[in-house]
mmCIF file of C-alpha atoms in Angstrom:
data_model
loop_
_atom_site.group_PDB
_atom_site.id
_atom_site.type_symbol
_atom_site.label_atom_id
_atom_site.label_comp_id
_atom_site.label_asym_id
_atom_site.label_seq_id
_atom_site.Cartn_x
_atom_site.Cartn_y
_atom_site.Cartn_z
ATOM 1 C CA MET A 28 8.187 17.587 -0.630
ATOM 2 C CA ALA A 29 8.396 21.328 -1.041
ATOM 3 C CA GLY A 30 5.816 23.535 0.558
ATOM 4 C CA PHE A 31 3.080 25.342 -1.337
ATOM 5 C CA SER A 32 4.839 28.663 -0.795
ATOM 6 C CA ALA A 33 7.722 27.417 -2.953
ATOM 7 C CA LEU A 34 5.408 27.453 -5.978
ATOM 8 C CA ARG A 35 5.147 31.235 -5.894
ATOM 9 C CA GLY A 36 6.757 32.661 -9.010
ATOM 10 C CA GLN A 37 7.459 29.196 -10.414
ATOM 11 C CA GLY A 38 5.947 27.358 -13.361
ATOM 12 C CA HIS A 39 2.512 28.250 -14.713
ATOM 13 C CA TRP A 40 -0.261 28.208 -12.111
ATOM 14 C CA PRO A 41 -3.167 28.400 -14.637
ATOM 15 C CA THR A 42 -1.965 25.117 -16.162
ATOM 16 C CA LEU A 43 -1.623 23.563 -12.705
ATOM 17 C CA LEU A 44 -5.180 24.665 -11.878
ATOM 18 C CA ALA A 45 -6.494 23.331 -15.189
ATOM 19 C CA ALA A 46 -4.731 19.993 -14.634
ATOM 20 C CA PHE A 47 -6.246 19.673 -11.154
ATOM 21 C CA LEU A 48 -9.765 20.448 -12.392
ATOM 22 C CA TYR A 49 -9.391 18.134 -15.356
ATOM 23 C CA PHE A 50 -8.217 15.222 -13.213
ATOM 24 C CA ASP A 51 -10.690 15.814 -10.384
ATOM 25 C CA PHE A 52 -13.759 15.938 -12.604
ATOM 26 C CA SER A 53 -12.447 13.161 -14.829
ATOM 27 C CA PHE A 54 -12.087 10.878 -11.820
ATOM 28 C CA MET A 55 -15.648 11.788 -10.845
ATOM 29 C CA VAL A 56 -16.948 10.882 -14.304
ATOM 30 C CA TRP A 57 -14.823 7.729 -14.461
ATOM 31 C CA THR A 58 -16.474 6.214 -11.393
ATOM 32 C CA MET A 59 -20.030 7.535 -11.786
ATOM 33 C CA LEU A 60 -21.576 4.179 -12.690
ATOM 34 C CA GLY A 61 -20.825 2.838 -9.203
ATOM 35 C CA PRO A 62 -23.130 5.144 -7.192
ATOM 36 C CA LEU A 63 -25.817 4.809 -9.907
ATOM 37 C CA SER A 64 -25.693 1.015 -10.119
ATOM 38 C CA SER A 65 -28.961 0.387 -8.238
ATOM 39 C CA GLU A 66 -30.886 3.051 -10.128
ATOM 40 C CA ILE A 67 -29.659 1.812 -13.508
ATOM 41 C CA ALA A 68 -30.475 -1.803 -12.625
ATOM 42 C CA GLU A 69 -34.037 -0.814 -11.701
ATOM 43 C CA SER A 70 -34.412 1.146 -14.933
ATOM 44 C CA LEU A 71 -33.252 -1.829 -17.005
ATOM 45 C CA ALA A 72 -35.673 -4.087 -15.108
ATOM 46 C CA VAL A 73 -38.586 -1.800 -15.999
ATOM 47 C CA GLY A 74 -37.567 -2.216 -19.628
ATOM 48 C CA GLY A 75 -37.617 -5.996 -19.236
ATOM 49 C CA PHE A 76 -33.890 -6.654 -18.752
ATOM 50 C CA LEU A 77 -32.986 -8.239 -15.407
ATOM 51 C CA ILE A 78 -29.286 -7.616 -14.916
ATOM 52 C CA SER A 79 -27.390 -10.435 -13.195
ATOM 53 C CA GLU A 80 -24.716 -9.904 -10.566
ATOM 54 C CA THR A 81 -21.938 -10.814 -12.995
ATOM 55 C CA GLN A 82 -23.366 -8.484 -15.667
ATOM 56 C CA LYS A 83 -23.524 -5.696 -13.115
ATOM 57 C CA ALA A 84 -19.910 -6.343 -12.123
ATOM 58 C CA THR A 85 -18.874 -6.360 -15.787
ATOM 59 C CA LEU A 86 -20.552 -2.997 -16.347
ATOM 60 C CA LEU A 87 -18.827 -1.473 -13.318
ATOM 61 C CA SER A 88 -15.425 -2.911 -14.178
ATOM 62 C CA ILE A 89 -15.213 -1.847 -17.839
ATOM 63 C CA PRO A 90 -14.396 1.827 -17.097
ATOM 64 C CA VAL A 91 -11.651 0.657 -14.737
ATOM 65 C CA LEU A 92 -10.194 -1.744 -17.303
ATOM 66 C CA ALA A 93 -10.468 0.749 -20.156
ATOM 67 C CA GLY A 94 -8.864 3.432 -18.026
ATOM 68 C CA ALA A 95 -5.945 1.117 -17.284
ATOM 69 C CA ILE A 96 -5.256 0.398 -20.951
ATOM 70 C CA LEU A 97 -5.896 3.945 -22.143
ATOM 71 C CA ARG A 98 -3.412 5.395 -19.654
ATOM 72 C CA ILE A 99 -0.623 3.926 -21.755
ATOM 73 C CA VAL A 100 -2.305 4.992 -25.022
ATOM 74 C CA LEU A 101 -2.742 8.584 -23.837
ATOM 75 C CA GLY A 102 0.819 8.556 -22.542
ATOM 76 C CA PHE A 103 1.988 8.028 -26.122
ATOM 77 C CA GLY A 104 -0.419 10.779 -27.193
ATOM 78 C CA VAL A 105 1.188 13.223 -24.764
ATOM 79 C CA ASP A 106 4.606 12.470 -26.275
ATOM 80 C CA LYS A 107 3.488 12.721 -29.910
ATOM 81 C CA PHE A 108 0.856 15.460 -29.877
ATOM 82 C CA GLY A 109 1.403 17.267 -26.593
ATOM 83 C CA ALA A 110 -0.499 17.076 -23.311
ATOM 84 C CA LYS A 111 -3.040 19.769 -24.154
ATOM 85 C CA LYS A 112 -4.199 18.290 -27.470
ATOM 86 C CA THR A 113 -4.352 14.833 -25.919
ATOM 87 C CA ALA A 114 -6.392 16.095 -22.971
ATOM 88 C CA LEU A 115 -8.866 17.965 -25.162
ATOM 89 C CA SER A 116 -9.325 15.016 -27.533
ATOM 90 C CA SER A 117 -9.915 12.620 -24.656
ATOM 91 C CA GLN A 118 -12.275 15.029 -22.911
ATOM 92 C CA LEU A 119 -14.321 15.485 -26.085
ATOM 93 C CA ILE A 120 -14.912 11.722 -26.260
ATOM 94 C CA VAL A 121 -16.046 11.711 -22.624
ATOM 95 C CA ILE A 122 -18.473 14.608 -23.244
ATOM 96 C CA LEU A 123 -20.028 12.875 -26.257
ATOM 97 C CA VAL A 124 -20.456 9.635 -24.304
ATOM 98 C CA LEU A 125 -22.128 11.425 -21.383
ATOM 99 C CA PHE A 126 -24.568 13.291 -23.631
ATOM 100 C CA TYR A 127 -25.347 10.045 -25.461
ATOM 101 C CA ALA A 128 -26.234 8.304 -22.186
ATOM 102 C CA TYR A 129 -28.418 11.245 -21.137
ATOM 103 C CA PHE A 130 -30.401 11.439 -24.373
ATOM 104 C CA LYS A 131 -30.898 7.666 -24.532
ATOM 105 C CA GLY A 132 -32.078 7.758 -20.918
ATOM 106 C CA SER A 133 -34.351 4.939 -19.793
ATOM 107 C CA ASN A 134 -34.377 3.531 -23.338
ATOM 108 C CA ILE A 135 -30.700 2.647 -23.168
ATOM 109 C CA THR A 136 -29.841 -1.040 -23.481
ATOM 110 C CA TYR A 137 -27.304 -3.004 -21.478
ATOM 111 C CA GLU A 138 -25.065 -3.285 -24.541
ATOM 112 C CA GLU A 139 -25.188 0.495 -25.023
ATOM 113 C CA LEU A 140 -24.287 0.941 -21.353
ATOM 114 C CA LEU A 141 -21.234 -1.225 -21.924
ATOM 115 C CA ALA A 142 -20.198 1.120 -24.744
ATOM 116 C CA VAL A 143 -20.766 4.117 -22.450
ATOM 117 C CA ALA A 144 -18.645 2.425 -19.782
ATOM 118 C CA LEU A 145 -15.884 1.944 -22.336
ATOM 119 C CA GLY A 146 -16.010 5.650 -23.225
ATOM 120 C CA LEU A 147 -15.763 6.611 -19.562
ATOM 121 C CA GLY A 148 -12.401 4.856 -19.539
ATOM 122 C CA PHE A 149 -10.976 7.938 -21.271
ATOM 123 C CA ALA A 150 -11.793 9.891 -18.115
ATOM 124 C CA GLY A 151 -9.935 7.322 -16.028
ATOM 125 C CA ALA A 152 -6.896 7.687 -18.271
ATOM 126 C CA SER A 153 -6.668 11.425 -17.485
ATOM 127 C CA PHE A 154 -4.003 10.508 -14.917
ATOM 128 C CA ALA A 155 -1.566 10.010 -17.812
ATOM 129 C CA VAL A 156 -2.240 13.515 -19.131
ATOM 130 C CA ALA A 157 -2.920 15.811 -16.178
ATOM 131 C CA LEU A 158 0.238 14.923 -14.254
ATOM 132 C CA PRO A 159 2.683 15.422 -17.158
ATOM 133 C CA GLN A 160 0.839 18.602 -18.207
ATOM 134 C CA ALA A 161 1.384 20.154 -14.784
ATOM 135 C CA GLY A 162 4.763 18.625 -13.993
ATOM 136 C CA GLN A 163 6.451 19.798 -17.201
ATOM 137 C CA TRP A 164 6.294 23.405 -16.002
ATOM 138 C CA TYR A 165 8.116 22.876 -12.699
ATOM 139 C CA PRO A 166 11.669 21.942 -11.612
ATOM 140 C CA PRO A 167 12.438 18.547 -10.051
ATOM 141 C CA LYS A 168 12.522 19.917 -6.495
ATOM 142 C CA LEU A 169 8.836 20.929 -6.804
ATOM 143 C CA GLN A 170 7.505 17.781 -8.460
ATOM 144 C CA GLY A 171 6.208 16.351 -5.197
ATOM 145 C CA VAL A 172 3.880 19.204 -4.346
ATOM 146 C CA VAL A 173 2.939 19.838 -7.990
ATOM 147 C CA LEU A 174 1.964 16.228 -8.698
ATOM 148 C CA GLY A 175 0.266 16.073 -5.324
ATOM 149 C CA ILE A 176 -1.976 18.995 -6.298
ATOM 150 C CA ALA A 177 -2.657 17.794 -9.841
ATOM 151 C CA GLY A 178 -3.212 14.224 -8.662
ATOM 152 C CA ALA A 179 -5.658 15.040 -5.859
ATOM 153 C CA GLY A 180 -8.481 14.009 -8.168
ATOM 154 C CA ASN A 181 -9.181 10.815 -6.245
ATOM 155 C CA ILE A 182 -11.613 12.936 -4.258
ATOM 156 C CA GLY A 183 -13.831 12.989 -7.363
ATOM 157 C CA VAL A 184 -15.247 9.563 -6.513
ATOM 158 C CA VAL A 185 -16.355 10.895 -3.109
ATOM 159 C CA ILE A 186 -18.274 13.661 -4.891
ATOM 160 C CA ASP A 187 -19.982 10.957 -6.965
ATOM 161 C CA PHE A 188 -21.265 9.064 -3.966
ATOM 162 C CA LEU A 189 -22.363 12.209 -2.138
ATOM 163 C CA PHE A 190 -24.398 13.782 -4.918
ATOM 164 C CA ALA A 191 -25.179 11.310 -7.716
ATOM 165 C CA PRO A 192 -27.830 9.276 -5.833
ATOM 166 C CA LYS A 193 -29.617 12.438 -4.652
ATOM 167 C CA ILE A 194 -29.622 13.957 -8.137
ATOM 168 C CA ALA A 195 -30.951 10.652 -9.476
ATOM 169 C CA GLN A 196 -33.723 10.673 -6.861
ATOM 170 C CA ILE A 197 -34.864 14.198 -7.746
ATOM 171 C CA TRP A 198 -34.472 14.279 -11.532
ATOM 172 C CA GLY A 199 -33.787 10.677 -12.569
ATOM 173 C CA TRP A 200 -30.513 8.823 -13.029
ATOM 174 C CA GLU A 201 -30.171 10.132 -16.577
ATOM 175 C CA SER A 202 -29.752 13.663 -15.221
ATOM 176 C CA VAL A 203 -26.494 12.655 -13.526
ATOM 177 C CA PHE A 204 -25.014 12.071 -16.968
ATOM 178 C CA LEU A 205 -26.286 15.492 -18.046
ATOM 179 C CA VAL A 206 -24.643 17.127 -15.034
ATOM 180 C CA GLY A 207 -21.437 15.247 -15.832
ATOM 181 C CA ALA A 208 -21.585 16.307 -19.477
ATOM 182 C CA VAL A 209 -22.114 19.980 -18.602
ATOM 183 C CA LEU A 210 -19.312 19.983 -16.020
ATOM 184 C CA SER A 211 -17.004 18.173 -18.446
ATOM 185 C CA SER A 212 -17.820 20.784 -21.104
ATOM 186 C CA ILE A 213 -16.902 23.563 -18.687
ATOM 187 C CA ILE A 214 -13.611 21.803 -17.943
ATOM 188 C CA PHE A 215 -13.009 21.425 -21.696
ATOM 189 C CA VAL A 216 -13.405 25.177 -22.246
ATOM 190 C CA THR A 217 -11.301 25.971 -19.182
ATOM 191 C CA TYR A 218 -8.521 23.698 -20.368
ATOM 192 C CA LEU A 219 -8.727 25.126 -23.882
ATOM 193 C CA PHE A 220 -8.143 28.691 -22.738
ATOM 194 C CA ILE A 221 -5.858 28.515 -19.694
ATOM 195 C CA ALA A 222 -3.733 25.359 -20.010
ATOM 196 C CA LYS A 223 -0.482 25.597 -21.948
ATOM 197 C CA ASP A 224 2.142 23.071 -22.942
ATOM 198 C CA ALA A 225 5.534 23.935 -21.467
ATOM 199 C CA PRO A 226 7.870 25.654 -23.971
ATOM 200 C CA ALA A 227 11.159 24.092 -25.054
ATOM 201 C CA GLU A 228 13.246 26.288 -22.745
ATOM 202 C CA VAL A 229 11.297 24.940 -19.750
ATOM 203 C CA TYR A 230 10.815 21.286 -20.676
ATOM 204 C CA THR A 231 12.578 19.022 -23.155
ATOM 205 C CA PRO A 232 10.331 16.127 -24.233
ATOM 206 C CA ARG A 233 11.719 12.603 -24.049
ATOM 207 C CA PRO A 234 9.251 10.628 -26.174
ATOM 208 C CA LYS A 235 8.604 7.097 -24.956
ATOM 209 C CA LYS A 236 8.921 4.187 -27.343
ATOM 210 C CA LEU A 237 7.547 0.672 -27.212
ATOM 211 C CA ARG A 238 11.017 -0.724 -26.628
ATOM 212 C CA ASP A 239 11.263 1.440 -23.490
ATOM 213 C CA TYR A 240 8.240 -0.353 -22.081
ATOM 214 C CA GLY A 241 9.635 -3.700 -23.193
ATOM 215 C CA LYS A 242 12.930 -3.034 -21.430
ATOM 216 C CA LEU A 243 11.221 -2.278 -18.142
ATOM 217 C CA LEU A 244 8.879 -5.248 -18.439
ATOM 218 C CA LYS A 245 11.960 -7.474 -18.462
ATOM 219 C CA ASP A 246 12.931 -6.136 -15.044
ATOM 220 C CA ARG A 247 11.461 -8.303 -12.280
ATOM 221 C CA ASP A 248 11.060 -5.304 -9.973
ATOM 222 C CA THR A 249 8.567 -3.854 -12.448
ATOM 223 C CA TRP A 250 6.330 -6.860 -11.872
ATOM 224 C CA TRP A 251 6.650 -6.627 -8.094
ATOM 225 C CA PHE A 252 5.572 -2.995 -8.175
ATOM 226 C CA ASN A 253 2.742 -3.921 -10.523
ATOM 227 C CA LEU A 254 1.547 -6.499 -8.005
ATOM 228 C CA PHE A 255 1.767 -4.107 -5.061
ATOM 229 C CA TYR A 256 -0.156 -1.371 -6.889
ATOM 230 C CA ALA A 257 -2.688 -3.849 -8.262
ATOM 231 C CA VAL A 258 -3.477 -4.615 -4.610
ATOM 232 C CA SER A 259 -3.381 -1.049 -3.257
ATOM 233 C CA PHE A 260 -4.896 1.104 -6.000
ATOM 234 C CA GLY A 261 -6.733 -1.845 -7.535
ATOM 235 C CA GLY A 262 -8.273 -2.538 -4.151
ATOM 236 C CA PHE A 263 -9.178 1.121 -3.693
ATOM 237 C CA VAL A 264 -10.842 1.598 -7.078
ATOM 238 C CA GLY A 265 -12.390 -1.887 -6.988
ATOM 239 C CA PHE A 266 -14.052 -1.329 -3.615
ATOM 240 C CA ALA A 267 -15.057 2.189 -4.693
ATOM 241 C CA GLY A 268 -16.691 0.939 -7.874
ATOM 242 C CA TYR A 269 -18.544 -1.911 -6.170
ATOM 243 C CA MET A 270 -19.233 -0.219 -2.821
ATOM 244 C CA LYS A 271 -22.872 0.696 -3.396
ATOM 245 C CA VAL A 272 -23.767 -2.706 -4.825
ATOM 246 C CA TYR A 273 -22.182 -4.402 -1.820
ATOM 247 C CA LEU A 274 -23.932 -2.156 0.703
ATOM 248 C CA MET A 275 -27.325 -2.456 -0.985
ATOM 249 C CA ASN A 276 -27.055 -6.247 -1.221
ATOM 250 C CA THR A 277 -25.827 -6.717 2.342
ATOM 251 C CA TYR A 278 -27.098 -3.925 4.608
ATOM 252 C CA GLN A 279 -30.093 -2.396 2.864
ATOM 253 C CA ALA A 280 -32.459 -2.760 5.852
ATOM 254 C CA ASP A 281 -29.904 -1.294 8.273
ATOM 255 C CA MET A 282 -29.176 1.642 6.002
ATOM 256 C CA SER A 283 -32.872 2.292 5.478
ATOM 257 C CA ALA A 284 -33.467 2.416 9.234
ATOM 258 C CA PHE A 285 -30.439 4.647 9.795
ATOM 259 C CA GLY A 286 -31.489 7.000 6.999
ATOM 260 C CA LEU A 287 -34.999 7.398 8.415
ATOM 261 C CA ASP A 288 -33.938 7.739 12.058
ATOM 262 C CA MET A 289 -30.768 9.814 11.772
ATOM 263 C CA LEU A 290 -30.849 11.617 8.431
ATOM 264 C CA ASN A 291 -34.560 11.935 7.742
ATOM 265 C CA GLU A 292 -33.743 10.339 4.383
ATOM 266 C CA GLU A 293 -36.326 7.949 2.941
ATOM 267 C CA ASN A 294 -34.285 6.863 -0.076
ATOM 268 C CA VAL A 295 -31.950 4.064 0.977
ATOM 269 C CA LYS A 296 -29.922 4.491 -2.218
ATOM 270 C CA VAL A 297 -29.009 8.013 -1.131
ATOM 271 C CA THR A 298 -28.049 6.757 2.314
ATOM 272 C CA ALA A 299 -25.894 4.061 0.704
ATOM 273 C CA GLY A 300 -24.175 6.805 -1.272
ATOM 274 C CA TYR A 301 -23.356 8.682 1.938
ATOM 275 C CA PHE A 302 -21.816 5.616 3.574
ATOM 276 C CA GLY A 303 -19.916 4.819 0.394
ATOM 277 C CA ALA A 304 -18.561 8.374 0.287
ATOM 278 C CA LEU A 305 -17.445 8.109 3.919
ATOM 279 C CA CYS A 306 -15.423 4.943 3.296
ATOM 280 C CA ILE A 307 -13.958 6.102 -0.010
ATOM 281 C CA PHE A 308 -13.013 9.474 1.480
ATOM 282 C CA ALA A 309 -10.619 7.698 3.842
ATOM 283 C CA GLY A 310 -8.652 6.173 0.987
ATOM 284 C CA ALA A 311 -8.694 9.324 -1.126
ATOM 285 C CA VAL A 312 -7.343 11.754 1.475
ATOM 286 C CA LEU A 313 -4.896 9.445 3.267
ATOM 287 C CA ARG A 314 -2.732 8.652 0.235
ATOM 288 C CA PRO A 315 -0.237 11.460 1.023
ATOM 289 C CA VAL A 316 -0.234 10.355 4.665
ATOM 290 C CA GLY A 317 0.895 6.927 3.530
ATOM 291 C CA GLY A 318 3.675 8.530 1.521
ATOM 292 C CA ALA A 319 4.792 10.565 4.537
ATOM 293 C CA ILE A 320 4.787 7.455 6.770
ATOM 294 C CA ALA A 321 6.849 5.635 4.142
ATOM 295 C CA ASP A 322 9.323 8.532 4.028
ATOM 296 C CA LYS A 323 9.822 8.233 7.790
ATOM 297 C CA PHE A 324 9.804 4.473 8.334
ATOM 298 C CA GLY A 325 10.543 3.116 4.867
ATOM 299 C CA GLY A 326 8.242 1.972 2.091
ATOM 300 C CA VAL A 327 8.761 -1.744 2.749
ATOM 301 C CA LYS A 328 7.906 -1.563 6.457
ATOM 302 C CA SER A 329 4.916 0.674 5.691
ATOM 303 C CA LEU A 330 3.540 -1.738 3.111
ATOM 304 C CA TYR A 331 3.897 -4.569 5.597
ATOM 305 C CA ILE A 332 1.695 -2.651 8.021
ATOM 306 C CA PHE A 333 -0.887 -1.398 5.504
ATOM 307 C CA PHE A 334 -1.245 -4.708 3.662
ATOM 308 C CA GLY A 335 -1.243 -6.649 6.931
ATOM 309 C CA LEU A 336 -4.175 -4.632 8.257
ATOM 310 C CA VAL A 337 -6.052 -4.947 4.950
ATOM 311 C CA LEU A 338 -5.525 -8.718 5.074
ATOM 312 C CA ALA A 339 -6.891 -8.924 8.632
ATOM 313 C CA PHE A 340 -9.946 -6.809 7.822
ATOM 314 C CA ALA A 341 -10.677 -8.750 4.609
ATOM 315 C CA LEU A 342 -10.594 -12.030 6.543
ATOM 316 C CA LEU A 343 -12.963 -10.545 9.129
ATOM 317 C CA ASN A 344 -15.443 -9.762 6.371
ATOM 318 C CA ALA A 345 -14.977 -13.212 4.862
ATOM 319 C CA PHE A 346 -15.596 -15.295 7.976
ATOM 320 C CA LEU A 347 -17.895 -13.170 10.148
ATOM 321 C CA VAL A 348 -21.324 -11.652 9.581
ATOM 322 C CA LEU A 349 -20.562 -8.184 10.871
ATOM 323 C CA PRO A 350 -23.138 -5.831 12.425
ATOM 324 C CA PHE A 351 -23.804 -2.854 10.167
ATOM 325 C CA GLY A 352 -21.937 -0.228 12.195
ATOM 326 C CA PHE A 353 -18.894 -2.442 12.639
ATOM 327 C CA ALA A 354 -18.975 -3.387 8.954
ATOM 328 C CA ILE A 355 -18.817 0.284 7.945
ATOM 329 C CA LEU A 356 -15.873 0.798 10.308
ATOM 330 C CA ILE A 357 -14.052 -2.172 8.765
ATOM 331 C CA LEU A 358 -14.717 -0.903 5.228
ATOM 332 C CA PHE A 359 -13.497 2.541 6.289
ATOM 333 C CA LEU A 360 -10.268 1.027 7.640
ATOM 334 C CA ILE A 361 -9.768 -1.138 4.543
ATOM 335 C CA MET A 362 -10.053 1.912 2.291
ATOM 336 C CA ALA A 363 -7.843 3.998 4.595
ATOM 337 C CA ASN A 364 -5.046 1.434 4.526
ATOM 338 C CA LEU A 365 -5.359 0.878 0.780
ATOM 339 C CA GLY A 366 -5.087 4.630 0.248
ATOM 340 C CA MET A 367 -1.988 4.846 2.444
ATOM 341 C CA ALA A 368 -0.507 1.834 0.656
ATOM 342 C CA ASN A 369 -0.881 3.752 -2.628
ATOM 343 C CA GLY A 370 1.298 6.491 -1.182
ATOM 344 C CA ALA A 371 3.834 3.962 0.109
ATOM 345 C CA VAL A 372 4.164 2.247 -3.281
ATOM 346 C CA PHE A 373 4.906 5.565 -4.954
ATOM 347 C CA GLN A 374 7.425 6.408 -2.265
ATOM 348 C CA LEU A 375 9.414 3.408 -3.520
ATOM 349 C CA VAL A 376 8.853 3.564 -7.302
ATOM 350 C CA PRO A 377 10.777 6.834 -7.944
ATOM 351 C CA GLN A 378 13.706 5.557 -5.864
ATOM 352 C CA ARG A 379 13.994 2.396 -7.946
ATOM 353 C CA PHE A 380 13.062 3.807 -11.356
ATOM 354 C CA GLY A 381 13.926 7.496 -11.072
ATOM 355 C CA LYS A 382 15.103 7.754 -14.678
ATOM 356 C CA ASP A 383 12.017 5.977 -16.021
ATOM 357 C CA ILE A 384 9.354 7.320 -13.685
ATOM 358 C CA GLY A 385 7.090 8.441 -16.542
ATOM 359 C CA ILE A 386 6.939 4.986 -18.101
ATOM 360 C CA MET A 387 6.693 3.277 -14.725
ATOM 361 C CA THR A 388 3.790 5.511 -13.721
ATOM 362 C CA GLY A 389 1.927 4.302 -16.791
ATOM 363 C CA LEU A 390 2.767 0.642 -16.247
ATOM 364 C CA VAL A 391 2.062 0.618 -12.523
ATOM 365 C CA GLY A 392 -1.094 2.704 -13.001
ATOM 366 C CA ALA A 393 -2.338 0.225 -15.592
ATOM 367 C CA ALA A 394 -1.667 -2.640 -13.167
ATOM 368 C CA GLY A 395 -3.794 -0.831 -10.599
ATOM 369 C CA GLY A 396 -6.632 -0.652 -13.083
ATOM 370 C CA PHE A 397 -6.358 -4.351 -13.880
ATOM 371 C CA GLY A 398 -6.427 -5.111 -10.159
ATOM 372 C CA GLY A 399 -9.598 -3.071 -9.689
ATOM 373 C CA THR A 400 -11.256 -4.806 -12.638
ATOM 374 C CA PHE A 401 -10.434 -8.222 -11.189
ATOM 375 C CA LEU A 402 -11.732 -7.318 -7.726
ATOM 376 C CA ILE A 403 -15.080 -5.994 -8.989
ATOM 377 C CA ASN A 404 -15.642 -9.128 -11.038
ATOM 378 C CA ALA A 405 -14.578 -11.358 -8.147
ATOM 379 C CA PHE A 406 -17.260 -9.804 -5.948
ATOM 380 C CA GLY A 407 -19.889 -10.111 -8.691
ATOM 381 C CA TRP A 408 -18.972 -13.757 -9.274
ATOM 382 C CA SER A 409 -19.044 -14.484 -5.548
ATOM 383 C CA LYS A 410 -22.521 -12.992 -5.145
ATOM 384 C CA GLU A 411 -23.990 -14.757 -8.173
ATOM 385 C CA ILE A 412 -22.510 -18.213 -7.564
ATOM 386 C CA PHE A 413 -22.550 -18.389 -3.766
ATOM 387 C CA GLY A 414 -25.170 -15.796 -2.847
ATOM 388 C CA GLY A 415 -22.750 -13.752 -0.727
ATOM 389 C CA TYR A 416 -19.326 -12.149 -0.592
ATOM 390 C CA LYS A 417 -17.293 -14.557 1.544
ATOM 391 C CA GLU A 418 -15.496 -16.030 -1.469
ATOM 392 C CA GLY A 419 -14.856 -12.571 -2.945
ATOM 393 C CA PHE A 420 -13.206 -11.354 0.253
ATOM 394 C CA MET A 421 -11.242 -14.606 0.471
ATOM 395 C CA ILE A 422 -9.861 -14.119 -3.056
ATOM 396 C CA PHE A 423 -8.866 -10.571 -2.200
ATOM 397 C CA ALA A 424 -7.257 -11.718 1.069
ATOM 398 C CA ILE A 425 -5.210 -14.377 -0.758
ATOM 399 C CA ILE A 426 -3.888 -11.803 -3.243
ATOM 400 C CA VAL A 427 -2.986 -9.419 -0.405
ATOM 401 C CA PHE A 428 -1.173 -12.280 1.333
ATOM 402 C CA ILE A 429 0.782 -13.019 -1.869
ATOM 403 C CA ALA A 430 1.785 -9.342 -1.977
ATOM 404 C CA ILE A 431 3.018 -9.539 1.621
ATOM 405 C CA LEU A 432 5.061 -12.638 0.744
ATOM 406 C CA GLY A 433 6.429 -10.709 -2.220
ATOM 407 C CA ILE A 434 7.615 -7.894 0.046
ATOM 408 C CA SER A 435 9.394 -10.490 2.192
ATOM 409 C CA LEU A 436 11.128 -11.915 -0.886
ATOM 410 C CA VAL A 437 12.432 -8.590 -2.232
ATOM 411 C CA LYS A 438 13.128 -6.478 0.854
ATOM 412 C CA THR A 439 16.689 -7.681 1.522
ATOM 413 C CA ARG A 440 17.744 -7.445 -2.118
ATOM 414 C CA TRP A 441 16.208 -3.991 -2.484
ATOM 415 C CA ARG A 442 17.902 -2.685 0.651
ATOM 416 C CA THR A 443 21.317 -4.048 -0.290
ATOM 417 C CA THR A 444 21.313 -3.092 -3.987
ATOM 418 C CA TRP A 445 19.562 -0.022 -5.373
ATOM 419 C CA GLY A 446 18.267 0.960 -1.949
ATOM 420 C CA VAL A 447 21.785 1.781 -0.738
ATOM 421 C CA ASN A 448 21.998 4.850 -2.974
ATOM 422 C CA ALA A 449 18.275 5.573 -3.390
ATOM 423 C CA GLY A 450 18.282 8.669 -1.218
ATOM 424 C CA GLY A 451 15.256 7.658 0.835
ATOM 425 C CA ARG A 452 14.269 5.031 3.370
ATOM 426 C CA ILE A 453 13.496 1.633 1.864
#
């Protein structure tokens, strides 16, 4: 990966800045229902609608699922209409949805919230726009640092958990949607004026076609990478989306006591947001670390380690009732290893599918979204049917174990076929 200094005099830094802001704030908007889940549930209860655990999980998972599907849709939009027009169109939908939720406020119904959640999926699909928008301006040798900057938007979910519950406490949960709408409007204007599509002399478009996706879906390695990313990124976004619900249902008394004694914070929902932000932060910032570890030791060996630790920690949560402090540490380590696994997966993908990395990014990214959707619903189902999360963690642990078995099945073939000439450690 080239250093930041190598960017000087290259590409178009205003577009890179716009892509970073667009992705960062889009990721924040995409996941905003998670840190507001308790407040929204209480508001619905006041209106006479008692939301069940499975309904809550459905609401939290729809943005993740929609984002997964829309990544591929927006990818086609980038090819046909250009990245800038696609970004602005998608962002306009997000702005309208956020303002709608704000003006409906406490009168909003569960069904309308589902529609809002669907609209927020456009924010989650920003990955398919921001990265091509920035990357088109820069030569191949700078793609690592450029996509690293543009793709640093995972930190947006940390911002959610830090500030959304406090804003909701002071001005009401509806105001969080207003803040999101205003910030998204600012990003829209910023993108409109400073982002530019790369000219023909800098970038030659290679439009993707449905048959290109079909060709790759016939390759068994595509499905292995889909599985690995469904576990790593799916686990990350699934835990992030459900984190506050899990903490409030499991450790509310402990968090309340900690908030009063250590933070002078009376609102346990705010305290839950802080702990959620701490755990999610680990996964968000350690993704490039995972990529660097994979570069040094190989992506296969790295995934063994990261997935193995996640499996052990998930089983701990499944079979033991953990003290609050230890539980937070375990969640922190789960998110850290999932984040590093994300980096390790994408250390391998470009080596196997270098000529089709754009399409593979869409396919693998969509698989990650499907994985997150499944995990959120597994936790909701576990809580509603069994009154706890043992079964949810067990399901997750089984899937992680299957992924580890998958690595064992493919590692020799990968290392003796395409890995020989890949250019990096496998």
